Short mmCIF file of C-alpha atoms in Angstrom, two decimals:
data_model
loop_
_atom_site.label_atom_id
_atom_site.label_comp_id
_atom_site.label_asym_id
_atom_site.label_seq_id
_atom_site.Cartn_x
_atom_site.Cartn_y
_atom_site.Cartn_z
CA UNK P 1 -46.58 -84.81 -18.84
CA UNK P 2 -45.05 -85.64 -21.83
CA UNK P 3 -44.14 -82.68 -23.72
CA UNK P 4 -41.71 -80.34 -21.83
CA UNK P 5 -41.08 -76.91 -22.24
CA UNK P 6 -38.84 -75.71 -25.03
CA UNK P 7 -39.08 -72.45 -25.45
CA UNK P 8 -37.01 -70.51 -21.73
CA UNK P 9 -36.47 -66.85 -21.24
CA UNK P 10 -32.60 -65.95 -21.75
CA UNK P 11 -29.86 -65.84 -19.18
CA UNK P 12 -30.10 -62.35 -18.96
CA UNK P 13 -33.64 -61.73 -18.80
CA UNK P 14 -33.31 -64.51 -16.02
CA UNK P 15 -30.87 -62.35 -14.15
CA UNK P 16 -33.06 -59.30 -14.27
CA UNK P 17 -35.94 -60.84 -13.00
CA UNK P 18 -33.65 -62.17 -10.23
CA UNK P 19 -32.45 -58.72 -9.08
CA UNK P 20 -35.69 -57.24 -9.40
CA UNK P 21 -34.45 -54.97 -11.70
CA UNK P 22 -37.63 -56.39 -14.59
CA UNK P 23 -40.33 -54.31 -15.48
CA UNK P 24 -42.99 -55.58 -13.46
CA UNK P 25 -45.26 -57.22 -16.03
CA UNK P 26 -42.11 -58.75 -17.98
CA UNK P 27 -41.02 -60.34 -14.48
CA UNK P 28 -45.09 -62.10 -13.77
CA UNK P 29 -44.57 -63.31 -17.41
CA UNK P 30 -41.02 -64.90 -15.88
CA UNK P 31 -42.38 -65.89 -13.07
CA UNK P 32 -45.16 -67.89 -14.28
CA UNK P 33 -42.52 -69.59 -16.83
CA UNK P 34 -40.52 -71.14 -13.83
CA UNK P 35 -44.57 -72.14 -12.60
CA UNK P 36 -43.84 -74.60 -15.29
CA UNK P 37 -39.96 -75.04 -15.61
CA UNK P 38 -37.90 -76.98 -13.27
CA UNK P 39 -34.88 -75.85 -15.49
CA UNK P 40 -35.07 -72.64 -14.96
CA UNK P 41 -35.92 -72.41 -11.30
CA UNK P 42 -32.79 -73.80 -10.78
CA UNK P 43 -30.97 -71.41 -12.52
CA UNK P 44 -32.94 -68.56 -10.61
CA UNK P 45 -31.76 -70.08 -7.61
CA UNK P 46 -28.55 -70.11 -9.05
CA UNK P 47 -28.69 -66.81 -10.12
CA UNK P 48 -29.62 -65.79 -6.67
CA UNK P 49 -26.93 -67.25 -4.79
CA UNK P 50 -24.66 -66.01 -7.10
CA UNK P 51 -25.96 -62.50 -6.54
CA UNK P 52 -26.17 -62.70 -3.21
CA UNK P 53 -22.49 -63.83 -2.30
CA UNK P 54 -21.39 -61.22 -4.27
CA UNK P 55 -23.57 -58.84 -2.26
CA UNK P 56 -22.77 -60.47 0.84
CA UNK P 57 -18.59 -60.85 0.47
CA UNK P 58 -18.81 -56.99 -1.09
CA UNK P 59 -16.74 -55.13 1.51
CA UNK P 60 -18.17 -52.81 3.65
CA UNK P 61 -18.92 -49.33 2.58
CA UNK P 62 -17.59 -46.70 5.02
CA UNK P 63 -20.06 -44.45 6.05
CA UNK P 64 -20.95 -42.80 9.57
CA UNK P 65 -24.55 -43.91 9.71
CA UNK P 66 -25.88 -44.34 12.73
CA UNK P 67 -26.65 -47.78 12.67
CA UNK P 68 -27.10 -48.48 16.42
CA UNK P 69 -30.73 -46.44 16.37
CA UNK P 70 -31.91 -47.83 12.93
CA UNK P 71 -31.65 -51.09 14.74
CA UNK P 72 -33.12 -50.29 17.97
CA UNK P 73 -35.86 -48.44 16.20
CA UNK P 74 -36.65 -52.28 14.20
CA UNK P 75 -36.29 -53.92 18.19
CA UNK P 76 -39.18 -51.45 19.19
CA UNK P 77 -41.48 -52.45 16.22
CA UNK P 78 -44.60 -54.31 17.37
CA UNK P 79 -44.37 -58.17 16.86
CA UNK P 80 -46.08 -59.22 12.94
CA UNK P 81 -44.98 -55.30 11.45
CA UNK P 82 -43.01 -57.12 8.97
CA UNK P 83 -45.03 -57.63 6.34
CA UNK P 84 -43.19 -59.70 3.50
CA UNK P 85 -45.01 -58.09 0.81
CA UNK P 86 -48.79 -58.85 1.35
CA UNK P 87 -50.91 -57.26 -1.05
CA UNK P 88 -54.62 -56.43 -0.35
CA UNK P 89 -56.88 -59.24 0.79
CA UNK P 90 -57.42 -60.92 -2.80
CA UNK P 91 -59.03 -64.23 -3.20
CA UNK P 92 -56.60 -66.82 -4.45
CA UNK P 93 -58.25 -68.47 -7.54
CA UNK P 94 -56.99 -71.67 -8.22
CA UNK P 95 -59.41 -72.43 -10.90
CA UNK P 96 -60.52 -70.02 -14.14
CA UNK P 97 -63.61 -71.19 -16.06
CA UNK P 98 -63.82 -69.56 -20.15
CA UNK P 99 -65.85 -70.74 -23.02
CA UNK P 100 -67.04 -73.41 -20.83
CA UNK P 101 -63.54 -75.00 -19.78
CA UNK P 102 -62.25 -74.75 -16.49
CA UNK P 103 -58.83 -74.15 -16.39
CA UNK P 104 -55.67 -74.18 -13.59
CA UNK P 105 -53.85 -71.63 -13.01
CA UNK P 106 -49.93 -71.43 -12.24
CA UNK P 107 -49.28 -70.05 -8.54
CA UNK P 108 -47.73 -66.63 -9.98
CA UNK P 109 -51.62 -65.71 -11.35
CA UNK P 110 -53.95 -66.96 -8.53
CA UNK P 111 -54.20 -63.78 -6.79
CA UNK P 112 -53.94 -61.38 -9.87
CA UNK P 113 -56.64 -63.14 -11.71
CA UNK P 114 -59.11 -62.17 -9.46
CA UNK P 115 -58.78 -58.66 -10.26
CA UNK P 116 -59.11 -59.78 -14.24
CA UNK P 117 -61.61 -57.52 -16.55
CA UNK P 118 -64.45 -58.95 -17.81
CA UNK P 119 -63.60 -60.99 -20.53
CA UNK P 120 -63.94 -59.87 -24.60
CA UNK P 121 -65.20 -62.64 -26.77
CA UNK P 122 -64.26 -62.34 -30.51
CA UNK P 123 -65.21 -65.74 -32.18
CA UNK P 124 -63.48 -68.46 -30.84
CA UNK P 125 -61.25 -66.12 -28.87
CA UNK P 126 -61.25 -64.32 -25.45
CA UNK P 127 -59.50 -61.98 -23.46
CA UNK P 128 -59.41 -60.87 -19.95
CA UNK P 129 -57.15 -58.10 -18.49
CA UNK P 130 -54.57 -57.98 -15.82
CA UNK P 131 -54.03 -55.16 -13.63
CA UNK P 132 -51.09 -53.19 -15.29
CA UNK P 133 -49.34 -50.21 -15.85
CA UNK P 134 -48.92 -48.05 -19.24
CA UNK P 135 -47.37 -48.74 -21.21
CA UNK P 136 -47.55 -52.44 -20.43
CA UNK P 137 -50.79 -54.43 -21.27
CA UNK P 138 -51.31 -57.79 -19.21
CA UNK P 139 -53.93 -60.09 -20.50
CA UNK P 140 -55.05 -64.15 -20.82
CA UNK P 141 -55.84 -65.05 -23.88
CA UNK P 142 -58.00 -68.24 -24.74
CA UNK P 143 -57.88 -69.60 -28.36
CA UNK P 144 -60.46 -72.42 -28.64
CA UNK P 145 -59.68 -75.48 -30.60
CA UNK P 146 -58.79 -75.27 -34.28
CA UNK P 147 -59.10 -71.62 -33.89
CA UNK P 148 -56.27 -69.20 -35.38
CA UNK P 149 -55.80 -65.35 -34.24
CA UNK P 150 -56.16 -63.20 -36.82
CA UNK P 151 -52.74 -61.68 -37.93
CA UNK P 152 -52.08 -58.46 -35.96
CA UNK P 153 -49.34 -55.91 -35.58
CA UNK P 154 -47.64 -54.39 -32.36
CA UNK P 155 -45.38 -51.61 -32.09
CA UNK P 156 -43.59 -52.98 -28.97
CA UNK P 157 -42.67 -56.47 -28.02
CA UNK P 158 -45.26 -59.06 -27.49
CA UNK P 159 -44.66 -61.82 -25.10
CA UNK P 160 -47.33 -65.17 -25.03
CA UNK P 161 -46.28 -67.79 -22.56
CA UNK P 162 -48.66 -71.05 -22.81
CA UNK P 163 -50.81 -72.38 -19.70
CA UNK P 164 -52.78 -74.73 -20.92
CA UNK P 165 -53.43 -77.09 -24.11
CA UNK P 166 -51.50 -75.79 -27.20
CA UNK P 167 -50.50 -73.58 -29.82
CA UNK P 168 -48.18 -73.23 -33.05
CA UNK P 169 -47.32 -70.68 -35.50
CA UNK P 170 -44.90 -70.43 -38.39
CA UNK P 171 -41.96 -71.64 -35.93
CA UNK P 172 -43.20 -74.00 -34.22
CA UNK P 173 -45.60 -75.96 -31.53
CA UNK P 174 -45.80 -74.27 -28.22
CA UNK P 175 -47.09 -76.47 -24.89
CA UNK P 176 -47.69 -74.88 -21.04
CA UNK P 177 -44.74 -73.31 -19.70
CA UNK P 178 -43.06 -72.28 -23.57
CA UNK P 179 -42.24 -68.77 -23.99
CA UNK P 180 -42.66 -66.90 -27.22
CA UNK P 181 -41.39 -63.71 -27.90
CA UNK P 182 -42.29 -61.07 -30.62
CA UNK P 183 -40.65 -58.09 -31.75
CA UNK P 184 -42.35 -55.40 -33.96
CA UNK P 185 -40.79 -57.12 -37.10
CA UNK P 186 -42.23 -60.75 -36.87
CA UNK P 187 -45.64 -61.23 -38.31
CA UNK P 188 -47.07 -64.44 -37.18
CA UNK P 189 -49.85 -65.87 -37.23
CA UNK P 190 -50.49 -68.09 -33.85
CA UNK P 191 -53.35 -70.94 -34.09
CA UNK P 192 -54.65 -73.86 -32.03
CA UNK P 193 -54.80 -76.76 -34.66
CA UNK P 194 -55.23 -79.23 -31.27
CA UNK P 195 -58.75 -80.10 -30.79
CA UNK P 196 -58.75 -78.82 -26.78
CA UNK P 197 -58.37 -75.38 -26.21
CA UNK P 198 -55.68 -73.28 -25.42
CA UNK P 199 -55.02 -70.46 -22.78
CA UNK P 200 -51.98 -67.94 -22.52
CA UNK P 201 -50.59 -65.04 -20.32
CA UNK P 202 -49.70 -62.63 -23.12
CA UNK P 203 -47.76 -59.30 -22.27
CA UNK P 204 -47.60 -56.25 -24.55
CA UNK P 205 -45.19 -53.62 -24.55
CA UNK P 206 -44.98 -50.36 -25.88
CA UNK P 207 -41.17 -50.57 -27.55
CA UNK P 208 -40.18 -47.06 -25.55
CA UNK P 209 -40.04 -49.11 -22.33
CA UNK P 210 -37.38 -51.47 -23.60
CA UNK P 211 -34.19 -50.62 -22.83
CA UNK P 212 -30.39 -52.55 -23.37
CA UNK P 213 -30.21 -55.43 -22.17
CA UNK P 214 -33.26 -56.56 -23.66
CA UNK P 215 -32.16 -57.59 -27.27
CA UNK P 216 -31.73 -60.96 -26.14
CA UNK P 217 -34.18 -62.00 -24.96
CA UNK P 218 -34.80 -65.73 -25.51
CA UNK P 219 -32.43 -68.50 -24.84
CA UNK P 220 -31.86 -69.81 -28.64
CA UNK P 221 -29.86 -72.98 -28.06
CA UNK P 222 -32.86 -74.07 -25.21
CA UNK P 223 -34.52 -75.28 -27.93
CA UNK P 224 -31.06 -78.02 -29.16
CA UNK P 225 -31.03 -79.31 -25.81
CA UNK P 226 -34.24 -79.25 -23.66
CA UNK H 1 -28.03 -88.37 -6.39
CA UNK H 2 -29.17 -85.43 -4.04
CA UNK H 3 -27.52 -82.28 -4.64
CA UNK H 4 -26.26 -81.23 -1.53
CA UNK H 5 -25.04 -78.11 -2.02
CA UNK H 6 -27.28 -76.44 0.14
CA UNK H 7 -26.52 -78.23 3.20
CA UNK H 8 -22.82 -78.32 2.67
CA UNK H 9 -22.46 -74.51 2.73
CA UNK H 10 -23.02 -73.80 6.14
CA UNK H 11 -20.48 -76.42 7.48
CA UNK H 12 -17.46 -75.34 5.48
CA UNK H 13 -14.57 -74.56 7.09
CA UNK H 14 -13.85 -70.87 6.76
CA UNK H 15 -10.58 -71.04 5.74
CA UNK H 16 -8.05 -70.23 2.91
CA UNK H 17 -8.12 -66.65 2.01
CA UNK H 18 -4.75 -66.15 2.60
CA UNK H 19 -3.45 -67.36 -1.07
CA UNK H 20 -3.05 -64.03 -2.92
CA UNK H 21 -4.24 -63.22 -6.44
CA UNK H 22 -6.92 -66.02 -6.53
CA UNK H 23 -10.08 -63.75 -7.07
CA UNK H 24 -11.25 -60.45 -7.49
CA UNK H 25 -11.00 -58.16 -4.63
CA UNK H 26 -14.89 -57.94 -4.31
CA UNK H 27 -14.48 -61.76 -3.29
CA UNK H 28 -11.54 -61.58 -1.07
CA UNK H 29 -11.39 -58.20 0.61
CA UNK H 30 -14.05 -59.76 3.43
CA UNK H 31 -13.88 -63.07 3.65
CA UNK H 32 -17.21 -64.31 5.60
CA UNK H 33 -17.15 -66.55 8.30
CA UNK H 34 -19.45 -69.65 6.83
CA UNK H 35 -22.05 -70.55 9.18
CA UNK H 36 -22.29 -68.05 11.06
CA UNK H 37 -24.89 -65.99 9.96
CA UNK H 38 -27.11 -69.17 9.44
CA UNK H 39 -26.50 -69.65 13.16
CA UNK H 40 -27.22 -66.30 14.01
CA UNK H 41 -30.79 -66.71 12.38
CA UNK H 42 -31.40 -69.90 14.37
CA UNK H 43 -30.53 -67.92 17.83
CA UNK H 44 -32.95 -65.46 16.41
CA UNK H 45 -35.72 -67.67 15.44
CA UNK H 46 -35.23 -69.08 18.70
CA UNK H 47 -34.42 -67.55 21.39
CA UNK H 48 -34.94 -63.70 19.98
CA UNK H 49 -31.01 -63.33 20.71
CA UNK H 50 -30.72 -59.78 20.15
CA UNK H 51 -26.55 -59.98 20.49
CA UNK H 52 -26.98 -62.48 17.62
CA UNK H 53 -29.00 -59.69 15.79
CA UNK H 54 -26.22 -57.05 16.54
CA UNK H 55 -24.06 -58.75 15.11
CA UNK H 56 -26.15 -59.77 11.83
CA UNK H 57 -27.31 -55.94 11.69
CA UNK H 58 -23.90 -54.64 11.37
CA UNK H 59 -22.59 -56.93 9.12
CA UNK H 60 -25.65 -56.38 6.72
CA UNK H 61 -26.78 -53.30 7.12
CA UNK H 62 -23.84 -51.61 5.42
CA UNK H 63 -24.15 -53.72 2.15
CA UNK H 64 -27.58 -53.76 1.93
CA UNK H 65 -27.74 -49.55 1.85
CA UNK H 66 -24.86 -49.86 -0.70
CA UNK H 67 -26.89 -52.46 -2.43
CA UNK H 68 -29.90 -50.09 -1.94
CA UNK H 69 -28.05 -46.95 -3.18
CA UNK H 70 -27.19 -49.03 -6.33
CA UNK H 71 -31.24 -49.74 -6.64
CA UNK H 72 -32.55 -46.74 -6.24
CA UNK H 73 -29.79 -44.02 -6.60
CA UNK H 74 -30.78 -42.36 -3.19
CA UNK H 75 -30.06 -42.66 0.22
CA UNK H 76 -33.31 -41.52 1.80
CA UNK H 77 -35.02 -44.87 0.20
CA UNK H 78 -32.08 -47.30 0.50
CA UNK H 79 -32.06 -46.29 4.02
CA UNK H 80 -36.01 -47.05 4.25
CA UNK H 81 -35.12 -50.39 2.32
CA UNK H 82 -32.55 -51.74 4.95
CA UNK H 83 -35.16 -50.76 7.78
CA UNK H 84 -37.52 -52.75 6.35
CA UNK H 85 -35.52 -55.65 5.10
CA UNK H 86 -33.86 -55.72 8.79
CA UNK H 87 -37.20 -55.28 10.35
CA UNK H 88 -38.37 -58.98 7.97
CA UNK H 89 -34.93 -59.96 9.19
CA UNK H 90 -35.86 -60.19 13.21
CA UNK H 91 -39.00 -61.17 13.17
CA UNK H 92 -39.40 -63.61 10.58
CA UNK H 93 -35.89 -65.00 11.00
CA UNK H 94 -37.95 -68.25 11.74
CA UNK H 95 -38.45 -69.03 8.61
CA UNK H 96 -35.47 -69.14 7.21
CA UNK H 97 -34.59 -73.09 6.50
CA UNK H 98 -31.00 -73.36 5.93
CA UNK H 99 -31.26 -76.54 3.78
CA UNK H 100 -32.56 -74.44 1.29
CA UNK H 101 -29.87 -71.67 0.88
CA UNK H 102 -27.72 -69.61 2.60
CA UNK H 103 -28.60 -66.89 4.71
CA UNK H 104 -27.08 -64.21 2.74
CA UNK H 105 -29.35 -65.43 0.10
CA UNK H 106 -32.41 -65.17 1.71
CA UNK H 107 -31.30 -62.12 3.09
CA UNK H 108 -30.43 -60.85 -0.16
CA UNK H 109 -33.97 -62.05 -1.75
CA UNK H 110 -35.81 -60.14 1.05
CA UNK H 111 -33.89 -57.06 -0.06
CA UNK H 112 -35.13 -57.31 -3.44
CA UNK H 113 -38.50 -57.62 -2.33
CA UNK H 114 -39.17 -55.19 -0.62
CA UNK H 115 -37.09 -52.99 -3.13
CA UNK H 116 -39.77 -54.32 -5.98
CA UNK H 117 -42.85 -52.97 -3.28
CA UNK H 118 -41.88 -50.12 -1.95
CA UNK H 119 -41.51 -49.40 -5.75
CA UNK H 120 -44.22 -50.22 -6.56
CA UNK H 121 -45.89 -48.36 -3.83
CA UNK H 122 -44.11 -45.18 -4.77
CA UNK H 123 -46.06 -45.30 -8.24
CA UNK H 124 -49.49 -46.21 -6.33
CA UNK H 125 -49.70 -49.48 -7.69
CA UNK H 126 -48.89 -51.33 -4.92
CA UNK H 127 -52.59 -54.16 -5.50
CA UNK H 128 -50.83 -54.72 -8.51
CA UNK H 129 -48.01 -57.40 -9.44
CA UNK H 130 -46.38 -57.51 -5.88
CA UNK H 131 -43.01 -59.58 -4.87
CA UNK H 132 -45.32 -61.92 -3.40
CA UNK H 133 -46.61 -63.15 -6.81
CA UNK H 134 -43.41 -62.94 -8.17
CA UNK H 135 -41.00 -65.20 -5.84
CA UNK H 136 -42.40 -67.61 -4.47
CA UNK H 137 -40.53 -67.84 -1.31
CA UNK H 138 -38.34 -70.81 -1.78
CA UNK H 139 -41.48 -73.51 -2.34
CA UNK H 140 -39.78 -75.13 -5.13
CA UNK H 141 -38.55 -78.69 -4.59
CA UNK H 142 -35.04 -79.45 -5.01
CA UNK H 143 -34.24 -80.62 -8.04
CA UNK H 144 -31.68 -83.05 -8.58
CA UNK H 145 -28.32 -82.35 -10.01
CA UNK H 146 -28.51 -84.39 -13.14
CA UNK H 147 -26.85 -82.31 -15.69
CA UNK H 148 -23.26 -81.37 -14.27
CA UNK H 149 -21.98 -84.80 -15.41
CA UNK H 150 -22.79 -84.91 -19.00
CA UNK H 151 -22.19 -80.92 -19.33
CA UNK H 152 -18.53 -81.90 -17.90
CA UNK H 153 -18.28 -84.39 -21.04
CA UNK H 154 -19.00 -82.07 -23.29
CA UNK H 155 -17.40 -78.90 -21.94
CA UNK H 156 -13.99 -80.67 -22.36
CA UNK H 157 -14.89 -81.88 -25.93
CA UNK H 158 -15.92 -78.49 -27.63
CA UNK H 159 -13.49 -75.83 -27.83
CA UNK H 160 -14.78 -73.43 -25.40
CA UNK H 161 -11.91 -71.49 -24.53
CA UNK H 162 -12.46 -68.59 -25.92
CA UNK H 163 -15.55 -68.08 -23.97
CA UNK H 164 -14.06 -68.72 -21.14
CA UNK H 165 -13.01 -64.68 -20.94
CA UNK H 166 -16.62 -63.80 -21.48
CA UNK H 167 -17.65 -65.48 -18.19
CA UNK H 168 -18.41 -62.51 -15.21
CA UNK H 169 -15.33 -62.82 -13.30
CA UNK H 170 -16.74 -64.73 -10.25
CA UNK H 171 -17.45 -67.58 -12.68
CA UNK H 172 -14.45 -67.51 -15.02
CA UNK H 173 -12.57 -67.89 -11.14
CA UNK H 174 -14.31 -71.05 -10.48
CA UNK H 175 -14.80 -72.55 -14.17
CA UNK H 176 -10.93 -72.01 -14.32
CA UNK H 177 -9.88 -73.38 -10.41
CA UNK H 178 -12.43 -76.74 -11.57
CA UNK H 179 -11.94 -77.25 -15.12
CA UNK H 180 -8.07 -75.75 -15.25
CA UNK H 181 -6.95 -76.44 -12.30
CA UNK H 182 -8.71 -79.50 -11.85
CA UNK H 183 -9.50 -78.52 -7.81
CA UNK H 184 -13.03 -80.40 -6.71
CA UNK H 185 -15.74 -77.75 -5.60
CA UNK H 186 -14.90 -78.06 -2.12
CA UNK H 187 -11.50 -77.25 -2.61
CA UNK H 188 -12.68 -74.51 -4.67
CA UNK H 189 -14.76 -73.08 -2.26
CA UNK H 190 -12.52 -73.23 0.45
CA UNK H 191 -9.77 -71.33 -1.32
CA UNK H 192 -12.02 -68.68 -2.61
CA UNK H 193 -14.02 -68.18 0.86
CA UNK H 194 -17.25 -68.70 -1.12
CA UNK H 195 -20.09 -71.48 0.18
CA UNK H 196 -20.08 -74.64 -1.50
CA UNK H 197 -23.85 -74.08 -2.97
CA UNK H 198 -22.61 -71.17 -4.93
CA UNK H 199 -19.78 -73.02 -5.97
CA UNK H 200 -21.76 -75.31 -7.63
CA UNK H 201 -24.28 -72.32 -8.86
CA UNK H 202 -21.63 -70.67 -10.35
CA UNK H 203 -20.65 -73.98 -12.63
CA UNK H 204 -24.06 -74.21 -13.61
CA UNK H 205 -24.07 -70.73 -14.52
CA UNK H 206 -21.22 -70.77 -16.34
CA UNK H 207 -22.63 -73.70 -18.64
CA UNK H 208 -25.36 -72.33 -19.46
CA UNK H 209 -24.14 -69.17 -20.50
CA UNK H 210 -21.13 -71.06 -22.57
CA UNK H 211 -23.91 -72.95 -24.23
CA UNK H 212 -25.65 -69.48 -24.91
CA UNK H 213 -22.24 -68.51 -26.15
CA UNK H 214 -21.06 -71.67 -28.32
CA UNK H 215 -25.05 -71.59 -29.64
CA UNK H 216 -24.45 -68.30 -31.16
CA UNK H 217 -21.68 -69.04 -33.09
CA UNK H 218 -23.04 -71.73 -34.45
CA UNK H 219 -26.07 -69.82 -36.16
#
């Protein structure tokens, strides 16, 4: 793999998504970034361990709970009740064929694209739905070679993180794994001037749902030194 | 070079907390005995040691409703959420791999998911995004510790004093007892009670959010 990813979510966005406290489809757009980026799943571990020591060496709240039967009630639990979050019986799909390329997905998509829409061809463009919430809008996007997206407007944020082959705009190249982030203010215009074709995760947000903490978004000086 | 941070933390002496003033009182006011809740897993895992448990359940089970209170600003579901992270707790305690982390960590990240589902749950949209696509349950290699050594270099050449203050105080402690004070990790995490892994997290941290910090000033 020659090129490497430039373009990482910020420290803080990395610490939401760590405490769960990310919306949902912000945190699969995270978690398909560290799919691709060593860098930063180190600092989520990081993060983590940080978090959790301070959890762990809090002291202890004084309460008069009554402990002893919570636990005994988790000793009478049939063996295999603990499920560690497992969603409905989707197949995983490794694999995602569009405008006749097959494509491979990151592990934080294999189950949710089997639930995708059908997808919307527009010219040399495509788009499939996630399953989402309002006011959040989940989608791949595939941009054939030497293709551009027309220039469009959002009220919220948009967020495109490349999976495969490449893209640019008016700041720069994007390859699998960068993150690109869009407030209401930027108009760009993204193209594939590469002559394979491109596919993104691309999360839309309606501007109401973002709240502090959320201004910075993107790591700036990522791009000096990775 | 390996980092070994991971396998270092359980082996620390637990020792040290006695020097007053070090840290904040979040840090020192219960020291944790280091090792002994990764031990208390592997009794688990193995023999279903339910004295092991005990004692595991009523260490935890305290933070994690104050950590669930903080989450969901009721008791009624942080209560629901320490049940069920408990419940993960006994009966998958055998795969927890202690070269990987600590157990408060894993502890911790169990928490969180089942905070994110039972959320998610609440709003009926539980065959949506789920915890499970989110964290991927530790199946990341290692990856090697390559940076701290030039990021030392370059930390002590740019003035980054001043952002030292900015730090969140569990990382200012340890940027200031390594960089400062000139103590080695161990040392540092010995004094402060803290593993060794988070130690070295907590550097790592640090940089990157002083780079963050000396980035912005720049533009």
């Amino acid at each position: 793999m020659g090129n490497s990813v430039k373009h990482h979510p910020s420290l803080s966005l990395l610490e939401q998504f760590c405490d769960g406290s990310l919306t949902a489809e912000v945190a699969l757009l995270v978690a398909t970034h560290l799919d691709y980026c060593p860098h930063c799943q180190r600092l989520s571990k990081d993060i983590e361990a940080d978090l959790a020591c301070s959890f762990a060496t809090a002291s202890a709240p004084a309460g008069q709970d009554d402990w002893l039967s919570m636990m005994q009630q988790v000793l009478a639990q049939p063996e295999n009740a603990a499920i560690l979050s497992v969603p409905a019986n989707d197949p995983v799909v490794k694999n995602l064929e569009v405008g006749g390329h097959d494509f491979e997905l990151p592990r934080a998509l294999q189950r949710l694209s089997s639930r995708r829409s059908k997808w919307l061809t527009l010219g040399g463009i495509a788009t499939a739905r996630l399953p989402s919430g309002e006011p959040h809008h989940v989608s791949l996007l595939f941009i054939d070679k030497n293709t551009a997206v027309p220039q469009h407007t959002h009220k919220g944020l948009e967020m495109t993180l490349v999976l495969a082959g490449e893209m640019e705009d008016e700041h720069g190249k994007y390859v699998p794994g960068d993150l690109i982030i869009n407030t209401p203010d930027d108009t760009h215009t993204p193209r594939n001037n590469s002559d394979v074709p491109c596919l993104c995760l691309s999360v839309l947000s309606a501007p109401l749902h973002f709240k502090q903490g959320m201004t910075r978004l993107l790591n700036p000086l990522q791009r000096f030194f990775y | 070079m390996l980092d070994q941070s991971h396998t270092y933390g359980h082996h620390a002496s637990q020792s040290a907390n006695s020097s007053p003033g070090l840290m904040d009182t979040t840090e020192t006011a219960s020291p944790i005995n280091l090792g002994q809740w990764e031990e208390a897993l592997g009794l688990i895992a193995l023999n279903r040691d339910k004295s092991a448990y005990a004692g595991l359940f009523n260490y935890f089970a305290p933070r994690l409703k104050a950590f669930g209170i903080k989450m969901f600003g009721n008791e009624q579901q942080a209560m629901e959420m320490v049940q069920d992270t408990m419940l993960n707790v006994w009966q998958k305690a055998a795969l927890f791999d202690p070269t990987r982390g600590c157990a408060s960590t894993w502890i911790y990240t169990i928490a969180r998911n089942v905070r994110f589902d039972m959320l998610r749950k609440k709003q009926s949209r539980k065959d949506d995004i789920s915890a499970d696509d989110l964290w991927s349950d530790g199946d990341y290699p290692e990856q090697e510790d390559n940076q701290s050594h030039s990021w030392d270099l370059y930390i002590i050449a740019e003035k980054i004093a001043p952002h030292f203050a900015a730090l969140p105080p569990a990382q200012r402690v340890v940027m200031e007892k390594v960089y400062l004070e000139e103590n080695s990790h161990q040392e540092v995490a010995e004094q402060l009670g803290i593993p060794l892994g988070t130690v070295k997290s907590r550097i790592r941290l640090a940089l990157d959010r002083l780079r963050e910090a000396v980035d912005g000033q720049q533009r």
